[in-house]
Coordinates of C-alpha atoms in Angstrom, one line a residue:
M1479 CA 52.0 55.3 137.8
K1480 CA 55.5 56.0 136.8
N1481 CA 55.2 54.0 133.7
I1482 CA 52.1 55.9 132.6
I1483 CA 53.9 59.3 133.2
D1484 CA 57.0 58.1 131.2
F1485 CA 54.7 56.9 128.4
K1486 CA 53.0 60.3 128.2
I1487 CA 56.4 62.1 128.2
E1488 CA 57.6 59.9 125.3
E1489 CA 54.4 60.3 123.5
K1490 CA 54.8 64.1 123.8
K1491 CA 58.3 63.9 122.5
V1492 CA 57.2 61.9 119.5
K1493 CA 54.5 64.4 118.7
N1494 CA 57.0 67.4 119.0
K1495 CA 59.4 65.5 116.8
R1496 CA 56.7 64.9 114.2
K1497 CA 55.9 68.6 114.3
I1498 CA 59.6 69.6 113.9
N1499 CA 60.0 67.1 111.1
K1500 CA 56.9 68.4 109.4
K1501 CA 58.1 72.0 109.6
K1502 CA 61.6 71.0 108.2
M1503 CA 59.9 69.1 105.4
I1504 CA 57.8 72.2 104.5
I1505 CA 60.9 74.4 104.5
T1506 CA 62.8 71.9 102.4
I1507 CA 60.0 71.6 99.9
S1508 CA 59.7 75.4 99.7
I1509 CA 63.4 75.8 99.1
I1510 CA 63.4 73.1 96.3
V1511 CA 60.3 74.7 94.7
L1512 CA 61.9 78.1 94.9
A1513 CA 65.1 76.8 93.4
L1514 CA 63.2 75.1 90.6
V1515 CA 61.3 78.3 89.8
I1516 CA 64.5 80.4 89.8
G1517 CA 66.3 77.8 87.7
I1518 CA 63.4 77.5 85.1
T1519 CA 63.1 81.3 85.1
M1520 CA 66.8 81.8 84.4
L1521 CA 66.8 79.1 81.8
L1522 CA 63.9 80.8 80.0
Y1523 CA 65.6 84.2 80.5
Y1524 CA 68.7 83.1 78.7
S1525 CA 67.0 81.0 76.0
S1526 CA 64.0 83.1 75.0
R1527 CA 64.4 86.7 73.8
D1528 CA 60.7 87.5 74.5
V1529 CA 60.9 86.2 78.1
R1530 CA 64.2 88.1 78.6
N1531 CA 62.6 91.4 77.4
F1532 CA 59.5 90.8 79.6
L1533 CA 61.6 90.2 82.7
D1534 CA 64.0 93.0 82.0
Q1535 CA 61.1 95.4 81.7
Y1536 CA 58.7 94.4 84.4
L1537 CA 60.8 92.5 87.0
F1538 CA 64.4 93.8 86.8
R1539 CA 63.2 97.4 85.8
K1540 CA 66.1 97.8 83.3
N1541 CA 64.1 99.9 80.9
V1542 CA 64.4 103.7 81.4
T1543 CA 62.9 106.5 79.4
Q1544 CA 64.0 110.0 78.7
E1545 CA 61.4 111.9 80.9
K1546 CA 62.4 110.0 84.0
L1547 CA 66.1 110.9 84.1
E1548 CA 68.1 113.7 85.6
S1549 CA 69.7 115.9 83.0
I1550 CA 72.3 118.6 82.5
E1551 CA 71.3 121.6 80.4
L1552 CA 73.7 122.8 77.7
D1553 CA 73.2 126.5 77.2
Y1554 CA 76.8 127.7 76.5
D1555 CA 77.7 129.9 73.6
S1556 CA 81.2 128.4 73.2
N1557 CA 82.4 125.0 72.0
I1558 CA 81.1 122.2 74.3
N1559 CA 82.7 118.9 75.0
V1560 CA 81.1 116.1 77.2
I1561 CA 83.5 113.8 79.0
A1562 CA 82.8 110.9 81.3
Y1563 CA 85.4 110.8 84.0
N1564 CA 85.4 108.5 87.1
K1565 CA 81.8 108.9 88.6
Y1566 CA 81.2 112.2 86.9
I1567 CA 79.7 113.5 83.7
C1568 CA 81.9 116.5 82.8
I1569 CA 81.1 119.5 80.6
L1570 CA 84.1 121.3 79.2
A1571 CA 83.0 124.8 78.1
E1572 CA 84.1 128.4 78.5
N1573 CA 87.5 127.4 79.9
K1574 CA 86.0 125.3 82.7
L1575 CA 85.6 121.6 83.4
M1576 CA 82.3 121.2 85.3
E1577 CA 81.8 117.9 87.1
Y1578 CA 78.2 116.7 87.6
N1579 CA 77.2 113.7 89.8
S1580 CA 74.7 111.0 89.1
S1581 CA 71.9 113.3 90.3
G1582 CA 72.8 116.0 87.8
K1583 CA 74.2 118.3 90.5
L1584 CA 77.3 120.4 89.8
E1585 CA 79.9 119.3 92.4
H1586 CA 83.2 120.8 91.2
E1587 CA 84.6 123.3 88.7
I1588 CA 88.2 123.3 87.4
N1589 CA 89.7 126.1 85.3
L1590 CA 91.1 124.7 82.1
E1591 CA 91.9 126.9 79.1
I1592 CA 91.0 124.1 76.6
N1593 CA 88.5 124.3 73.7
N1594 CA 89.5 121.3 71.5
P1595 CA 90.6 118.6 73.9
V1596 CA 92.7 115.5 73.5
Y1597 CA 92.4 113.3 76.6
S1598 CA 92.6 109.9 78.2
V1599 CA 90.6 108.5 81.1
N1600 CA 91.6 105.6 83.3
N1601 CA 90.2 104.7 86.8
K1602 CA 90.3 108.1 88.7
Y1603 CA 92.7 109.9 86.4
L1604 CA 92.0 112.3 83.5
A1605 CA 95.0 113.4 81.4
I1606 CA 93.9 116.3 79.1
S1607 CA 95.4 118.9 76.8
E1608 CA 94.5 121.2 74.0
Q1609 CA 95.0 119.4 70.7
N1610 CA 98.4 120.2 69.3
S1611 CA 99.3 122.4 72.3
S1612 CA 102.3 121.9 74.6
S1613 CA 100.5 122.0 78.0
L1614 CA 99.5 118.8 79.7
N1615 CA 97.3 118.4 82.8
L1616 CA 96.7 115.4 85.0
I1617 CA 93.4 115.6 87.0
S1618 CA 92.3 113.3 89.9
D1619 CA 89.8 113.7 92.7
S1620 CA 88.5 116.9 91.1
K1621 CA 92.0 118.6 91.3
I1622 CA 94.8 119.3 88.9
L1623 CA 97.6 117.2 90.2
W1624 CA 100.2 118.7 87.9
T1625 CA 100.6 120.7 84.7
K1626 CA 103.6 120.4 82.4
N1627 CA 104.8 122.4 79.3
I1628 CA 106.4 120.1 76.8
D1629 CA 108.5 121.0 73.7
G1630 CA 106.3 119.9 70.8
N1631 CA 102.7 119.6 69.9
I1632 CA 100.6 117.0 71.8
S1633 CA 98.7 114.7 69.4
K1634 CA 97.8 111.8 71.6
I1635 CA 97.7 111.0 75.4
N1636 CA 97.5 107.7 77.3
V1637 CA 97.1 107.4 81.1
N1638 CA 97.1 104.1 83.0
E1639 CA 95.2 103.2 86.2
K1640 CA 98.1 104.2 88.4
G1641 CA 98.4 107.7 86.9
Y1642 CA 101.4 107.2 84.7
V1643 CA 101.1 109.2 81.4
S1644 CA 102.6 108.8 78.0
V1645 CA 102.3 111.5 75.3
I1646 CA 103.0 111.5 71.6
L1647 CA 104.5 114.8 70.3
T1648 CA 104.7 116.1 66.7
G1649 CA 106.2 119.3 65.3
T1650 CA 109.8 118.6 66.4
A1651 CA 113.0 117.6 64.5
Y1652 CA 111.8 114.0 64.7
K1653 CA 108.7 112.4 63.1
S1654 CA 107.4 111.6 66.6
V1655 CA 108.6 111.9 70.2
I1656 CA 107.1 109.9 73.1
V1657 CA 107.4 111.3 76.6
V1658 CA 106.5 109.4 79.8
F1659 CA 105.6 110.9 83.2
D1660 CA 104.9 109.3 86.6
K1661 CA 101.8 110.1 88.6
D1662 CA 103.7 113.0 90.3
G1663 CA 104.5 114.6 87.0
N1664 CA 108.2 113.6 86.9
E1665 CA 109.5 113.1 83.4
L1666 CA 110.9 109.5 83.3
F1667 CA 112.2 109.4 79.7
K1668 CA 111.8 110.3 76.1
S1669 CA 111.8 108.1 73.0
Y1670 CA 112.7 109.7 69.6
L1671 CA 111.4 108.3 66.4
A1672 CA 113.3 109.6 63.4
K1673 CA 111.8 107.5 60.6
T1674 CA 108.4 106.3 61.9
I1675 CA 105.2 107.9 63.1
A1676 CA 103.9 106.9 66.5
V1677 CA 100.2 106.0 66.3
D1678 CA 99.4 105.0 69.9
T1679 CA 101.0 104.3 73.3
S1680 CA 100.0 102.3 76.4
I1681 CA 101.7 101.8 79.8
S1682 CA 101.2 98.5 81.7
N1683 CA 99.2 98.6 84.9
D1684 CA 102.3 97.7 86.9
N1685 CA 104.1 100.7 85.4
K1686 CA 106.9 98.3 84.1
Y1687 CA 106.4 98.6 80.4
L1688 CA 105.7 101.2 77.7
A1689 CA 104.3 99.8 74.5
Y1690 CA 104.0 102.0 71.4
A1691 CA 102.7 101.4 67.9
E1692 CA 104.6 102.9 65.0
V1693 CA 104.0 103.1 61.2
N1694 CA 106.7 103.3 58.6
T1695 CA 105.3 104.8 55.3
T1696 CA 108.7 105.5 53.6
G1697 CA 108.7 102.3 51.6
T1698 CA 106.5 101.0 48.9
T1699 CA 104.3 99.3 51.5
I1700 CA 103.0 100.3 55.0
K1701 CA 104.9 98.6 57.8
S1702 CA 103.5 98.5 61.3
N1703 CA 105.5 97.7 64.4
I1704 CA 104.8 97.2 68.1
K1705 CA 107.7 98.0 70.4
V1706 CA 107.8 97.4 74.2
I1707 CA 110.3 99.3 76.4
S1708 CA 111.3 98.6 80.0
V1709 CA 110.4 101.8 82.0
D1710 CA 113.2 101.1 84.5
R1711 CA 115.9 100.7 81.9
A1712 CA 114.7 103.7 80.0
K1713 CA 114.6 106.1 83.0
N1714 CA 118.0 104.9 84.1
D1715 CA 119.5 105.7 80.7
Q1716 CA 120.5 102.1 80.0
E1717 CA 121.7 101.6 76.4
D1718 CA 119.1 99.2 75.3
P1719 CA 115.7 99.6 77.1
M1720 CA 113.9 97.7 74.3
I1721 CA 112.3 94.4 75.5
Y1722 CA 111.1 93.2 72.1
T1723 CA 109.7 94.3 68.7
Y1724 CA 106.7 92.7 66.9
S1725 CA 106.5 93.5 63.2
A1726 CA 103.2 92.9 61.5
D1727 CA 102.7 91.7 58.0
S1728 CA 103.1 94.3 55.2
N1729 CA 100.1 96.6 54.6
K1730 CA 98.5 95.7 57.9
L1731 CA 97.8 99.1 59.5
I1732 CA 98.0 99.4 63.3
V1733 CA 95.2 101.5 64.7
N1734 CA 95.6 101.5 68.5
I1735 CA 97.0 99.4 71.3
E1736 CA 95.9 98.8 74.9
Y1737 CA 97.5 97.0 77.9
H1738 CA 94.8 95.0 79.7
K1739 CA 94.7 94.2 83.4
N1740 CA 95.7 90.6 82.7
G1741 CA 99.1 91.8 81.4
Q1742 CA 98.3 91.2 77.7
L1743 CA 99.0 93.8 75.1
T1744 CA 96.0 94.0 72.8
C1745 CA 96.4 95.4 69.3
M1746 CA 93.8 96.6 66.8
Y1747 CA 94.7 96.7 63.1
D1748 CA 92.5 97.5 60.2
T1749 CA 92.2 93.8 59.5
E1750 CA 92.2 92.1 62.9
I1751 CA 92.4 92.3 66.7
S1752 CA 95.3 90.4 68.2
S1753 CA 97.1 90.1 71.5
I1754 CA 100.8 89.9 72.3
K1755 CA 102.1 88.2 75.4
D1756 CA 105.6 86.9 75.9
E1757 CA 106.3 87.9 72.3
N1758 CA 103.6 85.6 71.0
N1759 CA 101.0 87.0 68.8
T1760 CA 97.4 85.6 68.9
V1761 CA 94.7 86.6 66.5
L1762 CA 91.5 87.2 68.6
M1763 CA 89.1 88.5 66.0
D1764 CA 89.1 88.8 62.2
L1765 CA 87.8 92.1 61.0
T1766 CA 87.7 91.2 57.3
E1767 CA 86.0 87.8 57.7
K1768 CA 84.3 86.8 54.5
G1769 CA 80.5 87.1 54.5
K1770 CA 80.5 89.2 57.7
N1771 CA 79.4 92.9 57.7
I1772 CA 81.5 94.2 60.6
N1773 CA 80.7 97.8 61.4
F1774 CA 82.3 98.4 64.9
C1775 CA 85.0 97.0 67.1
N1776 CA 87.2 98.1 70.0
I1777 CA 89.8 96.9 72.5
N1778 CA 89.2 99.4 75.3
L1779 CA 87.4 96.9 77.6
D1780 CA 88.7 95.2 80.8
N1781 CA 90.3 92.0 79.4
N1782 CA 87.9 91.8 76.5
V1783 CA 87.5 92.9 72.9
Y1784 CA 84.5 93.0 70.7
R1785 CA 83.2 93.4 67.2
A1786 CA 79.7 94.2 65.9
V1787 CA 78.3 92.2 63.0
E1788 CA 75.3 93.5 61.0
E1789 CA 73.1 90.5 60.1
N1790 CA 69.9 90.4 58.0
E1791 CA 67.0 88.4 59.4
G1792 CA 64.5 88.1 56.7
L1793 CA 63.7 90.7 54.1
F1794 CA 63.0 93.7 56.3
N1795 CA 64.7 92.8 59.7
T1796 CA 68.3 93.5 60.5
N1797 CA 70.0 92.7 63.8
T1798 CA 73.3 93.7 65.3
I1799 CA 75.4 90.9 66.8
I1800 CA 77.9 91.9 69.4
E1801 CA 80.7 89.3 69.8
I1802 CA 82.7 89.7 72.9
R1803 CA 85.9 87.7 73.5
E1804 CA 88.0 87.5 76.6
T1805 CA 91.7 88.1 75.8
G1806 CA 93.0 85.5 78.2
N1807 CA 91.1 82.5 76.7
D1808 CA 88.9 81.4 73.8
K1809 CA 85.6 82.3 75.5
T1810 CA 83.2 84.3 73.3
T1811 CA 79.9 85.8 74.4
V1812 CA 77.2 86.8 71.9
Y1813 CA 74.6 89.5 72.4
T1814 CA 71.9 90.2 69.8
V1815 CA 70.3 93.6 69.3
E1816 CA 67.2 94.1 67.2
G1817 CA 68.0 96.9 64.7
V1818 CA 71.0 98.5 63.1
A1819 CA 73.6 100.1 65.4
K1820 CA 74.2 103.8 64.5
D1821 CA 77.2 103.9 66.8
I1822 CA 78.8 101.9 69.6
N1823 CA 80.8 103.2 72.6
S1824 CA 82.6 101.2 75.2
F1825 CA 84.6 101.7 78.4
N1826 CA 85.8 99.4 81.2
N1827 CA 83.2 96.5 81.1
V1828 CA 80.3 98.4 79.5
I1829 CA 79.3 98.5 75.8
A1830 CA 76.6 101.0 74.7
I1831 CA 74.8 100.2 71.4
N1832 CA 73.2 103.4 70.0
L1833 CA 70.2 102.5 67.7
G1834 CA 69.1 106.1 67.2
Q1835 CA 66.2 106.6 69.6
E1836 CA 67.3 103.7 71.8
V1837 CA 70.5 102.7 73.5
E1838 CA 71.2 99.3 75.1
F1839 CA 73.9 99.1 77.7
I1840 CA 75.4 95.6 78.2
N1841 CA 78.4 94.3 80.2
T1842 CA 81.2 92.0 78.9
K1843 CA 79.2 89.0 80.1
G1844 CA 76.5 89.8 77.5
M1845 CA 74.0 90.9 80.2
L1846 CA 71.7 93.9 79.6
L1847 CA 72.3 96.6 82.2
K1848 CA 69.9 99.3 81.0
R1849 CA 67.8 99.9 77.9
Y1850 CA 67.2 103.6 77.3
S1851 CA 64.4 104.9 75.1
S1852 CA 63.9 108.4 73.7
V1853 CA 61.6 110.4 71.3
Q1854 CA 64.7 112.2 70.0
E1855 CA 67.7 111.0 68.0
V1856 CA 70.7 110.3 70.4
Q1857 CA 73.8 112.2 69.2
N1858 CA 76.4 110.4 71.3
V1859 CA 77.0 108.4 74.5
V1860 CA 79.8 108.7 77.1
I1861 CA 80.5 106.0 79.7
G1862 CA 82.2 106.4 83.1
N1863 CA 82.4 104.3 86.3
G1864 CA 78.8 103.3 87.0
I1865 CA 77.4 106.3 85.1
A1866 CA 76.6 107.2 81.4
G1867 CA 75.6 110.3 79.6
I1868 CA 73.1 110.5 76.7
I1869 CA 74.1 113.5 74.7
Y1870 CA 71.7 115.8 72.8
K1871 CA 72.3 119.2 71.3
D1872 CA 70.8 121.0 74.3
K1873 CA 71.2 118.6 77.2
V1874 CA 72.8 115.4 78.6
E1875 CA 70.7 112.7 80.2
I1876 CA 72.3 110.8 83.1
I1877 CA 71.9 107.1 83.5
N1878 CA 73.1 105.1 86.5
L1879 CA 74.4 101.7 85.4

């Protein structure tokens, strides 16, 4: 009798084990099938433009239209400026900076007597002034942190992600004067340029270095230099705060410079984009490459630069090829847009390609974030942290990226 009972128990165990194994097998097969479906879908997504457009529209819901977005009405009589700052779309009009959130709701107002602004945005900081005035403001968290009056006319501003500000002044006894402030508004030092014109400045994210681009036009040829100063040495009045100077080839005009988060100093000339690290210059992109119709380029991305190449595909079709290169290595990502870009804006890790009645937002990995369609011609685009503004004459449409 005992043997019969033991046999039945063992038989039951075997049956349960078979049931468990069958369940595990079904789960395993389901996971494998799902992985294959996802893998094939992603392969088709990256390899086929038609599949990618279909999935972006119907699965990922990346297509947005004008009538489905929140907007900010522009009904001011005075000069209007639209600025993307942090997570806000800001309207500067009638001596006020009005900050709107992603839902189009007015959250804050800041009194600013500015009509024609010159400004710089980085992270949560906005450094802003009236063009060619002497008053400088640093704004963060919807408050004016400090205001400074400076001797000279402010022509350009740069703020880094820690709130350090550098300013280029004109209208003094020198051709250019560069002033550097810390995040609390303390003046750290000034640099006086007697024979050259300062074109741009940038402060490294660790606040250790100030780089500035200068142009000498006194000779028969244009001469562009990049100079890097130790902030500590300069603010402590040491005799030689200069770390190094890089002199570009004659007639190569420097346009702007930017310290990237990886510590590299990126430079844009009229002929190329290059980077400087440890005094070594590396050409990243050729802007005069033979056979290439290069219309747009910029260096104001996180550890990336880009150029846009207009390319004919057949007799009546023209595409815009966005080539994005990482500044720390040789990796280049290519994104193709059907049509001719009217304008391109970029900020942080987002590039906005304005095609007229359509705007495509992509990231530095070459992935589409949003595709915006309108029945009107888009005037301009501004980009903030996770937010963008589509600017028209009478309103600004808000897109969450």
